[in-house]
CSV table of C-alpha atoms and ligand atoms in Angstrom, one decimal:
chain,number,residue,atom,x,y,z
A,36,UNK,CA,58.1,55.4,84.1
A,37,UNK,CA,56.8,58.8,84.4
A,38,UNK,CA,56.2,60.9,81.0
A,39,UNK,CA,57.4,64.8,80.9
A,40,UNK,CA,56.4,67.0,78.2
A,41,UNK,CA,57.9,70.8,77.5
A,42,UNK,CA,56.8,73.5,79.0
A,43,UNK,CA,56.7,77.3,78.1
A,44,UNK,CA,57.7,78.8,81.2
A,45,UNK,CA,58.5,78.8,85.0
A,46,UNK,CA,57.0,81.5,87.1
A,47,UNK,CA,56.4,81.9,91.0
A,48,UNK,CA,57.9,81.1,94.5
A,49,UNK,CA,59.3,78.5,96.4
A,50,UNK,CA,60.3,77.4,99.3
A,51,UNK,CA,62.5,74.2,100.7
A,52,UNK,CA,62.7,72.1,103.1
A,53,UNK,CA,65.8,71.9,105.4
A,54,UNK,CA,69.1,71.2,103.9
A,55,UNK,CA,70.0,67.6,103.7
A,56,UNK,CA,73.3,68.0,104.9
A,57,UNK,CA,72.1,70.4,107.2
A,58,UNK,CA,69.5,68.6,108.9
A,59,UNK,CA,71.6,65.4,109.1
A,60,UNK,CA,73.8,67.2,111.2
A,61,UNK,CA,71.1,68.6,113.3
A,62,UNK,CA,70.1,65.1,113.7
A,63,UNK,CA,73.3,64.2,114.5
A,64,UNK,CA,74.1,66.7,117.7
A,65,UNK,CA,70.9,67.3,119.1
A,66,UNK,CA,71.1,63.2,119.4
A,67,UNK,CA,74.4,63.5,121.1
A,68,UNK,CA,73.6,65.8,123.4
A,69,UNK,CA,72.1,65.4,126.7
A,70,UNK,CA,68.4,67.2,127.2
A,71,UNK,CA,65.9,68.4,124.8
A,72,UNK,CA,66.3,70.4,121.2
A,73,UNK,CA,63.6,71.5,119.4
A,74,UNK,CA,64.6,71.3,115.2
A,75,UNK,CA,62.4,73.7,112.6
A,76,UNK,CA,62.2,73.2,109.1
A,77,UNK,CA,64.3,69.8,108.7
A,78,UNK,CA,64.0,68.1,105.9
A,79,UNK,CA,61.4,65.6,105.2
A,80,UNK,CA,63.4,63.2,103.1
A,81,UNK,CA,64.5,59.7,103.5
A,82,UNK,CA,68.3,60.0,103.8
A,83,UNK,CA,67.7,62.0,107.1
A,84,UNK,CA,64.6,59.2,108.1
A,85,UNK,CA,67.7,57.2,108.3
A,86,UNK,CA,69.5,59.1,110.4
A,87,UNK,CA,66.7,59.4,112.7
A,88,UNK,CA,66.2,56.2,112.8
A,89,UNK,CA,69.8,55.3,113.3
A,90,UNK,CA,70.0,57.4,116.2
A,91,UNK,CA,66.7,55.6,117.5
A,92,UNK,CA,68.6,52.9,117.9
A,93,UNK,CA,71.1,54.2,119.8
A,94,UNK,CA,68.7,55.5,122.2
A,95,UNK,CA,67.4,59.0,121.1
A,96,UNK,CA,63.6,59.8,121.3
A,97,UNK,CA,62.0,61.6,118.4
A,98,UNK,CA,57.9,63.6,118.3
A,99,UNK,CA,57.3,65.5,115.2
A,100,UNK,CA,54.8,67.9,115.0
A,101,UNK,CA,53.7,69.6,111.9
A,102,UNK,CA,56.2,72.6,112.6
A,103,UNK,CA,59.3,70.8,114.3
A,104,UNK,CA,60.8,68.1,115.1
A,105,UNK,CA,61.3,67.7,119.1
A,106,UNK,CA,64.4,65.3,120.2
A,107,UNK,CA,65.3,64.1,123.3
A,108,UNK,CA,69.0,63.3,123.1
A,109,UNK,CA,71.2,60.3,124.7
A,110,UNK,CA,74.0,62.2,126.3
A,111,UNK,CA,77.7,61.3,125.7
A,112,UNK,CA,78.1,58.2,127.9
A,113,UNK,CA,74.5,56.9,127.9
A,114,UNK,CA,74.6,55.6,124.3
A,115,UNK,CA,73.0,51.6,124.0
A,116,UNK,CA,73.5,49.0,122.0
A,117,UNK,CA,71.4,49.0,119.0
A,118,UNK,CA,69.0,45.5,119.4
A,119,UNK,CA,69.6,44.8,115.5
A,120,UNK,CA,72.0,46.0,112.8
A,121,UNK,CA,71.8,49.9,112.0
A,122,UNK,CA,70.2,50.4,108.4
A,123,UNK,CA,72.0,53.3,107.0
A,124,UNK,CA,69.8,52.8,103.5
A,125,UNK,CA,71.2,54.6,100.6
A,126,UNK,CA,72.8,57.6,103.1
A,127,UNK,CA,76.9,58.1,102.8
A,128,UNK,CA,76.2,60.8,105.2
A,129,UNK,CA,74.5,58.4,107.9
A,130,UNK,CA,77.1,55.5,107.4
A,131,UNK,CA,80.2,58.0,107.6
A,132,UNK,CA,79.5,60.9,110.3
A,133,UNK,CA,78.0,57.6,112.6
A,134,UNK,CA,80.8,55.7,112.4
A,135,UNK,CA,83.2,58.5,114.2
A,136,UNK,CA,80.4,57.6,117.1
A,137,UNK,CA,80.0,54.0,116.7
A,138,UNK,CA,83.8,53.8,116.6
A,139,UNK,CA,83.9,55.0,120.6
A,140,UNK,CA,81.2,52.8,121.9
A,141,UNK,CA,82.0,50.2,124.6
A,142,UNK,CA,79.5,47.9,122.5
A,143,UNK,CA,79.4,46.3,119.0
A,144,UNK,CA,77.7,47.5,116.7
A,145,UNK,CA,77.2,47.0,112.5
A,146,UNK,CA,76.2,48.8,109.7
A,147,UNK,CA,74.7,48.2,106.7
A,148,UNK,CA,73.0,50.0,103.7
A,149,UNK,CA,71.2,49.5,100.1
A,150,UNK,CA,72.9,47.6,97.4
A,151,UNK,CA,74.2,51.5,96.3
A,152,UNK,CA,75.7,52.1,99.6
A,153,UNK,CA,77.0,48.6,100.2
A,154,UNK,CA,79.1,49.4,96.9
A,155,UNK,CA,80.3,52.6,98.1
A,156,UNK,CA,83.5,53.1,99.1
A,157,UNK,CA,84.4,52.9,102.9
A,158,UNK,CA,87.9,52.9,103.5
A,159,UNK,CA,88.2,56.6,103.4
A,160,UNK,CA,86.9,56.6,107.2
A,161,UNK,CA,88.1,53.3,108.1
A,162,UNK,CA,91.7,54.3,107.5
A,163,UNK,CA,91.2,57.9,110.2
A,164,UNK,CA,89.7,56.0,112.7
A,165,UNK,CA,91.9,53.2,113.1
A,166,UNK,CA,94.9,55.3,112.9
A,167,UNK,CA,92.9,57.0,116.3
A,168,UNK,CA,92.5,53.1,117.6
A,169,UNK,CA,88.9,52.1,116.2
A,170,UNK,CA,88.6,47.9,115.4
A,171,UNK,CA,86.3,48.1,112.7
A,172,UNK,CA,85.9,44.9,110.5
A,173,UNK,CA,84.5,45.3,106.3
A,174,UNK,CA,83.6,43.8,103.7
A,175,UNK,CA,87.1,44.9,101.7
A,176,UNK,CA,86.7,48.5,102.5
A,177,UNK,CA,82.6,48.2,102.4
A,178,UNK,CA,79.3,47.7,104.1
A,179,UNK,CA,78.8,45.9,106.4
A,180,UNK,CA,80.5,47.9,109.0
A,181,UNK,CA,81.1,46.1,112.2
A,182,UNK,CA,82.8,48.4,115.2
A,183,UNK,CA,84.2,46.2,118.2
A,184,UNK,CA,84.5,47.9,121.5
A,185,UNK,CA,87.9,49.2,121.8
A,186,UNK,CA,89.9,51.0,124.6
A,187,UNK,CA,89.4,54.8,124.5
A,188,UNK,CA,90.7,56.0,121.3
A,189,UNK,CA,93.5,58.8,120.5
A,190,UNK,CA,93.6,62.2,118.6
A,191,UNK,CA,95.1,62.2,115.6
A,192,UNK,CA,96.2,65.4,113.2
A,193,UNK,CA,94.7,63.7,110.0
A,194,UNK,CA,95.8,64.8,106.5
A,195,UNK,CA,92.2,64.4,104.1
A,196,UNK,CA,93.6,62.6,101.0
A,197,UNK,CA,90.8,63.1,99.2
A,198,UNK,CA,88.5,66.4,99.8
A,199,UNK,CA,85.2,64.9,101.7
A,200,UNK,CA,83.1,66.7,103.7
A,201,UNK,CA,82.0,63.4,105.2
A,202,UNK,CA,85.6,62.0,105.9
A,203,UNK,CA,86.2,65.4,107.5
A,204,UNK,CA,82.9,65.1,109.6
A,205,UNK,CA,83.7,61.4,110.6
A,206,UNK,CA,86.9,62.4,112.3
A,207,UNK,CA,85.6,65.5,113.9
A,208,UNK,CA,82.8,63.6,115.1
A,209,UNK,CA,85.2,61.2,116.6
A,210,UNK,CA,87.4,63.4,118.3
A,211,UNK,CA,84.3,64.9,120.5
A,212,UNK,CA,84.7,62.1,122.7
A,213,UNK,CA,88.1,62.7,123.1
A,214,UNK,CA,89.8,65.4,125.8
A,215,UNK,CA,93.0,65.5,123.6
A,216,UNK,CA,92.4,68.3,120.4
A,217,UNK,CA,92.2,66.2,116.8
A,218,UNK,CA,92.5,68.4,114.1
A,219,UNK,CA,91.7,67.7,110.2
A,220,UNK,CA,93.7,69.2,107.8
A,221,UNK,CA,92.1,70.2,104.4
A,222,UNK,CA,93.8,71.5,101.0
A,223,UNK,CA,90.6,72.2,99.3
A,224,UNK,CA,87.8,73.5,101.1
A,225,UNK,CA,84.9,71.5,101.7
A,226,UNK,CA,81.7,71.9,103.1
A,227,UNK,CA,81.7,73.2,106.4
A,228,UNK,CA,78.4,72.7,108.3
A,229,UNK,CA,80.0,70.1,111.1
A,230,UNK,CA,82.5,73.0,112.0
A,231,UNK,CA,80.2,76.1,111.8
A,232,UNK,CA,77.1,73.8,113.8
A,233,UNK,CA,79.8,72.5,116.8
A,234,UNK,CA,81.4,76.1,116.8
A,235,UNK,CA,84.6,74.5,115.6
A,236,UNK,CA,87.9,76.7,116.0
A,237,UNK,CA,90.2,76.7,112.6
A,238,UNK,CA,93.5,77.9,111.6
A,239,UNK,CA,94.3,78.6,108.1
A,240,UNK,CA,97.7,78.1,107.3
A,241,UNK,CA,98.6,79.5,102.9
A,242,UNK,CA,96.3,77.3,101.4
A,243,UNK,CA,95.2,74.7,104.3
A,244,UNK,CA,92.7,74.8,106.3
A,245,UNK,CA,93.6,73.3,110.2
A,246,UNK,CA,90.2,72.2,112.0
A,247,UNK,CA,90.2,71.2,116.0
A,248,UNK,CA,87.7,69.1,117.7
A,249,UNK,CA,87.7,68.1,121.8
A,250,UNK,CA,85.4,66.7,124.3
A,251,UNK,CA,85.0,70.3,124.7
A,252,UNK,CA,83.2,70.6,122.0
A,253,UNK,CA,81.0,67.8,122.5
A,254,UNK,CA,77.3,68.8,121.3
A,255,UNK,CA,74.9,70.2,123.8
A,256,UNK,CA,71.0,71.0,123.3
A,257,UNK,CA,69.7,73.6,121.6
A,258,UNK,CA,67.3,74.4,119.3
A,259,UNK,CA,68.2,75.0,114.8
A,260,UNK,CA,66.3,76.2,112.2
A,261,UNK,CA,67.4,74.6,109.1
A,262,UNK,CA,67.5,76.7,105.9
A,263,UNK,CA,66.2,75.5,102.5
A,264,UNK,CA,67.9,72.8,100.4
A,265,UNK,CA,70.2,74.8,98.3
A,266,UNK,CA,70.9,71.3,96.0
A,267,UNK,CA,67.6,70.8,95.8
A,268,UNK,CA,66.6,74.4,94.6
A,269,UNK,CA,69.5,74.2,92.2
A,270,UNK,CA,67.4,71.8,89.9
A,271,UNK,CA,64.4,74.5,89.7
A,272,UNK,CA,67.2,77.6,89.3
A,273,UNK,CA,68.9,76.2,86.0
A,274,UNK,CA,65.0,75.1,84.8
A,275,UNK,CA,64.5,79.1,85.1
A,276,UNK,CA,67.1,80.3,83.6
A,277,UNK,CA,67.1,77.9,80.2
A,278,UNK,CA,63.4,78.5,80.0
A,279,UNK,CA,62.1,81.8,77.9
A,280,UNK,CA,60.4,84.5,79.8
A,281,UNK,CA,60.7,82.9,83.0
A,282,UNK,CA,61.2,84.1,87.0
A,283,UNK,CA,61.6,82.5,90.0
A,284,UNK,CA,62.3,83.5,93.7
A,285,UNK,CA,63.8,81.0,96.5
A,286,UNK,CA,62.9,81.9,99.9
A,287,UNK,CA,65.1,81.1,103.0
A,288,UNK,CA,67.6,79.2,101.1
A,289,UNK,CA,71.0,77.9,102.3
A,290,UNK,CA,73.8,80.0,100.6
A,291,UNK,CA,76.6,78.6,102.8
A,292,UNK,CA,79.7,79.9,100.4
A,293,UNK,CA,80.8,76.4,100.9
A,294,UNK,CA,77.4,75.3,99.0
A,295,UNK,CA,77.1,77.9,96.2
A,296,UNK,CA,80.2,77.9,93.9
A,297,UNK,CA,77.3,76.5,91.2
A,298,UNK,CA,75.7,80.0,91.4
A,299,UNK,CA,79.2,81.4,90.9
A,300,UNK,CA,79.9,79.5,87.8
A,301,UNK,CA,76.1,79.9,86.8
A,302,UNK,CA,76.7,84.0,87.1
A,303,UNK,CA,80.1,83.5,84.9
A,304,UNK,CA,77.6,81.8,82.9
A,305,UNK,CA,75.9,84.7,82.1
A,306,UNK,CA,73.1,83.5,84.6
A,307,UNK,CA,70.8,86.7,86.1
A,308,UNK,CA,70.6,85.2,89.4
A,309,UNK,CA,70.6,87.8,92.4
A,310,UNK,CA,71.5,86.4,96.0
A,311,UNK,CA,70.0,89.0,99.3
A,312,UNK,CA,71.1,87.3,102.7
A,313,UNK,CA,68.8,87.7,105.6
A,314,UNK,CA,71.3,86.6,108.4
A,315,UNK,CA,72.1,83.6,110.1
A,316,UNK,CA,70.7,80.5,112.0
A,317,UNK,CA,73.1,78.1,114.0
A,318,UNK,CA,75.9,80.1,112.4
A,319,UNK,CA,74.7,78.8,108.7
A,320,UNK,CA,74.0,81.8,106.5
A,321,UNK,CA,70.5,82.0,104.7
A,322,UNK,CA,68.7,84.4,102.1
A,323,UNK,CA,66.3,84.7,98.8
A,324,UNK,CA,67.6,84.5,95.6
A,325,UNK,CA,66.0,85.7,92.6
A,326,UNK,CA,66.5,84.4,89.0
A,327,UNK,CA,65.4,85.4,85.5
A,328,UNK,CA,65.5,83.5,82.0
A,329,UNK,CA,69.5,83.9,80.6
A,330,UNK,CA,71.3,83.1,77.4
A,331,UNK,CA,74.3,80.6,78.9
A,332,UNK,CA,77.2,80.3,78.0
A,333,UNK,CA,79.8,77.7,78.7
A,334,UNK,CA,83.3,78.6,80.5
A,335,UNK,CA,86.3,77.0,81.9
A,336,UNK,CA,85.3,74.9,85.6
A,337,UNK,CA,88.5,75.1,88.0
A,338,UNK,CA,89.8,72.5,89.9
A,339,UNK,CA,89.0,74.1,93.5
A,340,UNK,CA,86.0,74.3,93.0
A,341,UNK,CA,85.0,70.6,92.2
A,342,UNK,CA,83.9,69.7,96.1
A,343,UNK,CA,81.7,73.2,96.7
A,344,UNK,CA,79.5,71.8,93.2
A,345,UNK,CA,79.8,68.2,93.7
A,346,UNK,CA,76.3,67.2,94.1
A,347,UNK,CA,75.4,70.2,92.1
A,348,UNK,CA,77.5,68.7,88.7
A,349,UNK,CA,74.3,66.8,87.5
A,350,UNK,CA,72.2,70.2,86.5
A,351,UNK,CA,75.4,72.3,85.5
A,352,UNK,CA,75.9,69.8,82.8
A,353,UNK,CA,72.4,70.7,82.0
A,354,UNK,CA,72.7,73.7,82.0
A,355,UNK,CA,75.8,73.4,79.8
A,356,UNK,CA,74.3,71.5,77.3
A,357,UNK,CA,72.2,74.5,76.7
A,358,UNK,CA,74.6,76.8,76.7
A,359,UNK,CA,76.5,78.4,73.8
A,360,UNK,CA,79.9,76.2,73.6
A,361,UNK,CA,80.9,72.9,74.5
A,362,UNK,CA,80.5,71.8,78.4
A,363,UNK,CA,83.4,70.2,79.8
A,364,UNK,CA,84.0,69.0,83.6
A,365,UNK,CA,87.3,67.4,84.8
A,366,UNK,CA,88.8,66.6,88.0
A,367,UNK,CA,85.6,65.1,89.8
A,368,UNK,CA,86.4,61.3,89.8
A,369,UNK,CA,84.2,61.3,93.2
A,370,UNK,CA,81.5,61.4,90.9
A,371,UNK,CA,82.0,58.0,90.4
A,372,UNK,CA,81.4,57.0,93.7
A,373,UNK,CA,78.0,58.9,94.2
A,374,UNK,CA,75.3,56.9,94.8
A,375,UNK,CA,75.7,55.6,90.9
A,376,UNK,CA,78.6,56.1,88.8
A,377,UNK,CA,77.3,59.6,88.2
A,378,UNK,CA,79.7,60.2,85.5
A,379,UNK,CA,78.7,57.3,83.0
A,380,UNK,CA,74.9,58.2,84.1
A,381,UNK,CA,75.2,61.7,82.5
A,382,UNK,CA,77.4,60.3,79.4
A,383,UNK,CA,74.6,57.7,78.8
A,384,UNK,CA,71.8,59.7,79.0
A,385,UNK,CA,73.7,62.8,76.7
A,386,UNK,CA,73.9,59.9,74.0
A,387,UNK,CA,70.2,59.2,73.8
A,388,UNK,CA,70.1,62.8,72.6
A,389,UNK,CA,72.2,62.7,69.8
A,390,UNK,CA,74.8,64.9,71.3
A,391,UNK,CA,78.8,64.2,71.3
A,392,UNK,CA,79.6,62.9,74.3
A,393,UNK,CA,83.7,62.2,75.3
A,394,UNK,CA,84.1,60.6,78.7
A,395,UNK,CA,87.5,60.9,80.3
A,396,UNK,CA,88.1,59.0,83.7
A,397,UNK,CA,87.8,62.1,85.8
A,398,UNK,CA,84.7,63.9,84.1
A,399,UNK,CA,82.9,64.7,80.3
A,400,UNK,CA,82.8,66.7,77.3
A,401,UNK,CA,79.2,67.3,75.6
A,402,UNK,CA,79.5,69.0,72.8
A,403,UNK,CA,77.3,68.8,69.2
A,404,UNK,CA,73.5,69.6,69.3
A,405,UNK,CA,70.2,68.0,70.6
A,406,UNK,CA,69.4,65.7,67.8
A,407,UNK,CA,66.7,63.9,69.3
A,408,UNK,CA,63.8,66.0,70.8
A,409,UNK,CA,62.5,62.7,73.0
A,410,UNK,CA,64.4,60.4,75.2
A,411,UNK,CA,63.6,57.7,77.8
A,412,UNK,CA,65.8,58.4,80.4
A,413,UNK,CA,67.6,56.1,82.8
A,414,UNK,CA,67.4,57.6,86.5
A,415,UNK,CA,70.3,54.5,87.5
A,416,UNK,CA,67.7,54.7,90.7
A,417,UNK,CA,69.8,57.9,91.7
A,418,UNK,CA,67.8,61.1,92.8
A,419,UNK,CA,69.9,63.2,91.4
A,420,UNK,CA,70.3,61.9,87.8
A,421,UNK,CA,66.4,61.4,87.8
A,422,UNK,CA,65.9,64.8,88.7
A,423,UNK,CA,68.2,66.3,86.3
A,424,UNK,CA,66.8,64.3,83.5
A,425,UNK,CA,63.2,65.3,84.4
A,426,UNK,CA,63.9,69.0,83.9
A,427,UNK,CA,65.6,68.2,80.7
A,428,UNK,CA,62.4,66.4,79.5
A,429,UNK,CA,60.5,69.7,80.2
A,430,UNK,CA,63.3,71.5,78.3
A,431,UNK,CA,62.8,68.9,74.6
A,432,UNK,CA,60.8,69.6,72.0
A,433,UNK,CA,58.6,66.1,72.2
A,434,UNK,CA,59.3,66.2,76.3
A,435,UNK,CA,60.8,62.9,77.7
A,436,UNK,CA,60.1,60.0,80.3
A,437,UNK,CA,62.2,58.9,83.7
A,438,UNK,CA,62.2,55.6,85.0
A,439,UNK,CA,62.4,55.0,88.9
A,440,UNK,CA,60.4,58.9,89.0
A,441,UNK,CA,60.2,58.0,93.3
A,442,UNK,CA,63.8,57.6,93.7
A,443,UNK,CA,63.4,61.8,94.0
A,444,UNK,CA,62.3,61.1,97.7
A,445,UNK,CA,66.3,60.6,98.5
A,446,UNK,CA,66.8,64.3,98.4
A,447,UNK,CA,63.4,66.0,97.8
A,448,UNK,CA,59.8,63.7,98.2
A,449,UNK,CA,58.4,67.4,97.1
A,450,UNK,CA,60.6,67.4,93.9
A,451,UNK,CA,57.4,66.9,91.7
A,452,UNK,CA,54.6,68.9,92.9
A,453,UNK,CA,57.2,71.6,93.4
A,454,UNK,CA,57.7,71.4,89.3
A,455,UNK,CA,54.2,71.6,88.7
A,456,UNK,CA,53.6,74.5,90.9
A,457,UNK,CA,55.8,76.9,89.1
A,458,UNK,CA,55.5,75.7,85.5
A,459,UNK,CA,53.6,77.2,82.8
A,460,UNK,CA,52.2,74.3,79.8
B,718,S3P,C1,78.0,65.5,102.2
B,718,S3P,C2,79.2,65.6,101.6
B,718,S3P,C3,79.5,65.3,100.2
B,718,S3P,C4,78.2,65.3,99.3
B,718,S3P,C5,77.1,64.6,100.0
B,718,S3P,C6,76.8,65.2,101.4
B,718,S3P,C7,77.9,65.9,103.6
B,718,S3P,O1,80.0,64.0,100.0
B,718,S3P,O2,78.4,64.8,98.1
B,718,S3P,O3,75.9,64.6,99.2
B,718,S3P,O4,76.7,66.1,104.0
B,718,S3P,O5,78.9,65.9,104.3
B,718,S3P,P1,81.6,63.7,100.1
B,718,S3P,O6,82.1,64.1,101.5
B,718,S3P,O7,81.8,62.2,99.8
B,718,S3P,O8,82.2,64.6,99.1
């Protein structure tokens, strides 16, 4: 349990670590490929650890300095057999984006995860990659994963029924070890770091999005430099714009347009946030941005943009609960199956403060005022609820407390020391 109290304002600079979703990736190719790549700024968090040490097992070799990260990849037929089952720990990105691998391997191979994961649902990329020819057996649609060697699989033209990022990234990843073209078809955009990182080609056809991958495209070494964690900054930019008198700058930040539509609805908001881009690394746009205490208010969230915010739906309710007007999200029933039931997290800790909380299947309405200036908030062991419940405790009256304070280290093991760095008692 770890005790918060309110602050007076947030001042100064930061910067973060590699992007999760980023550096997973980076993980993920520079693995693949055959030779040495040399990875700057990756994150230091323990979804990625798993990653790395998933791909440990499958035979890549990892040295980390204090600057970078050097890997030594396997090479797209020299993959091995993993001596024991692959611990994917509480990562969706691990146990999805691997499987498109694990699915093409002349060996068996299992998965499993943390009780989180191991509820999480699986059939989303079980579905794609049998259609291609994958024998994958589950646990009703869960971890364990086991993948059976099967015969070389097919492309497929695969229609996302749900907008994922990872499902998307699974069947791309799949398709790299096949000469035939499979192509993904999205409706809503999603984020698009496995197609900007592999050099994916695209078509765009009205309002759907046509992505290709080959054997051609199969990874091959080189070296990244990941840009800051634009979800993780996102906690620390809504702290600086609810607090009085406050300003803070975010160097060398992710602000992939696929990653930002927060900052959009944030500016809509009222929010005095200004973005300056710098230029690009593996093809991933990066920049500062610059934000200034703001009087919010709430507006109307469309549909579309649901997938660009999804991680990022914890701290605009936040930030909507201290807005002028009542805060109101629909359409996200992935939220649900985050790594808690995100939506009923939120709901139950907006009750502990007195406010009116209405929760419909697919998202919330908070409405009402802050009754109670002192809560004991339940982080449901999920990094991103205990974050966004820790900068609410700075925002109360009487502060607040978190339980499970270390679950942070998912996303951001800095999370803490960067709060008390730029806050002002
Ligand atoms: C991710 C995709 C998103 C996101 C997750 C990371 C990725 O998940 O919520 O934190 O790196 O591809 P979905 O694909 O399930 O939406």
């Amino acid at each position: 349990m770890l005790k918060l109290e309110k602050i007076k304002k947030v001042n100064g600079e930061l910067s973060f670590k590699g992007d999760k979703s980023i550096s997973h990736r980076a993980i993920f190719f520079s693995s693949m490929a055959n030779g040495i790549s040399i990875i700057k700024n990756l994150s230091d968090c323990e979804d990625v650890n798993s990653t790395i040490e998933a791909f440990k097992l499958l035979g890549a070799e990892f040295e980390s300095t204090k600057e970078e990260m050097i890997v030594k990849g396997i090479g797209k037929e020299n993959f091995k057999k993993p001596h024991k089952e692959i611990y994917c720990g509480n990562s969706g990105t691990t146990a999805r984006l691997i499987s498109g691998i694990l699915a093409n391997q002349k060996f068996e191979s299992t998965l499993t995860g943390d009780s989180s994961l191991s509820s999480r649902p699986m059939r989303r990329i079980i579905e794609p990659l049998e259609m291609m020819g994958a024998k994958i057996y589950h646990n009703e649609f869960k971890l364990p994963l086991t993948f059976y060697p099967s015969s070389k699989l097919s492309a497929i033209k695969y229609e996302l029924k749900i907008p994922s990022a990872q499902v998307k990234s699974a069947v791309l990843i799949s398709g790299l070890f096949i000469d035939e073209i499979t192509s993904v078809v999205e409706k809503t955009t999603t984020r698009d770091h496995t197609e900007r990182m592999l050099n994916l080609s695209f078509e765009l056809y009205e309002d759907k999005k046509v992505i290709q991958s080959s054997s051609k495209n199969y990874p091959v070494s080189q070296d990244y430099f990941i840009p800051g964690d634009i979800s993780s900054a996102a906690f620390f930019i809504v702290l600086c714009l609810i607090s009085e008198n406050s300003r803070l700058i975010i160097k060398n930040v992710s602000i992939n347009p696929t990653r930002i539509g927060f900052v959009e609805i944030l500016k809509m908001m009222n929010a005095n946030i200004s973005i300056e881009e710098f230029g690009k690394s593996n093809n991933e746009p990066y920049g500062n941005i610059v934000i200034k205490s703001s009087q919010l208010k709430n507006v109307e969230i469309s549909p579309e943009i649901i997938p660009n915010i999804i991680d990022e739906i914890p701290i605009l309710s936040l930030a909507g609960v201290f807005a002028k007007g009542d805060f109101t999200i629909r359409n996200c029933k992935e939220l649900r199956y985050k790594e808690t039931d995100r939506i009923s997290a939120l709901c139950y800790n907006y009750k502990l403060l007195g406010l009116d909380v209405y929760e419909y299947e697919d998202g919330f309405t908070i409405s009402g005022s802050i009754k109670n200036q002192f809560a004991n908030f339940k982080s449901f062991d999920d990094h991103r609820i205990a974050m966004t419940f820790s900068i609410c405790s700075l925002l109360l009256g009487n502060g607040g407390s978190i339980d499970n304070p270390e679950c942070v280290r998912i996303s951001n093991p800095n999370f803490f020391n960067q709060l008390k760095s730029i806050i002002e008692n």
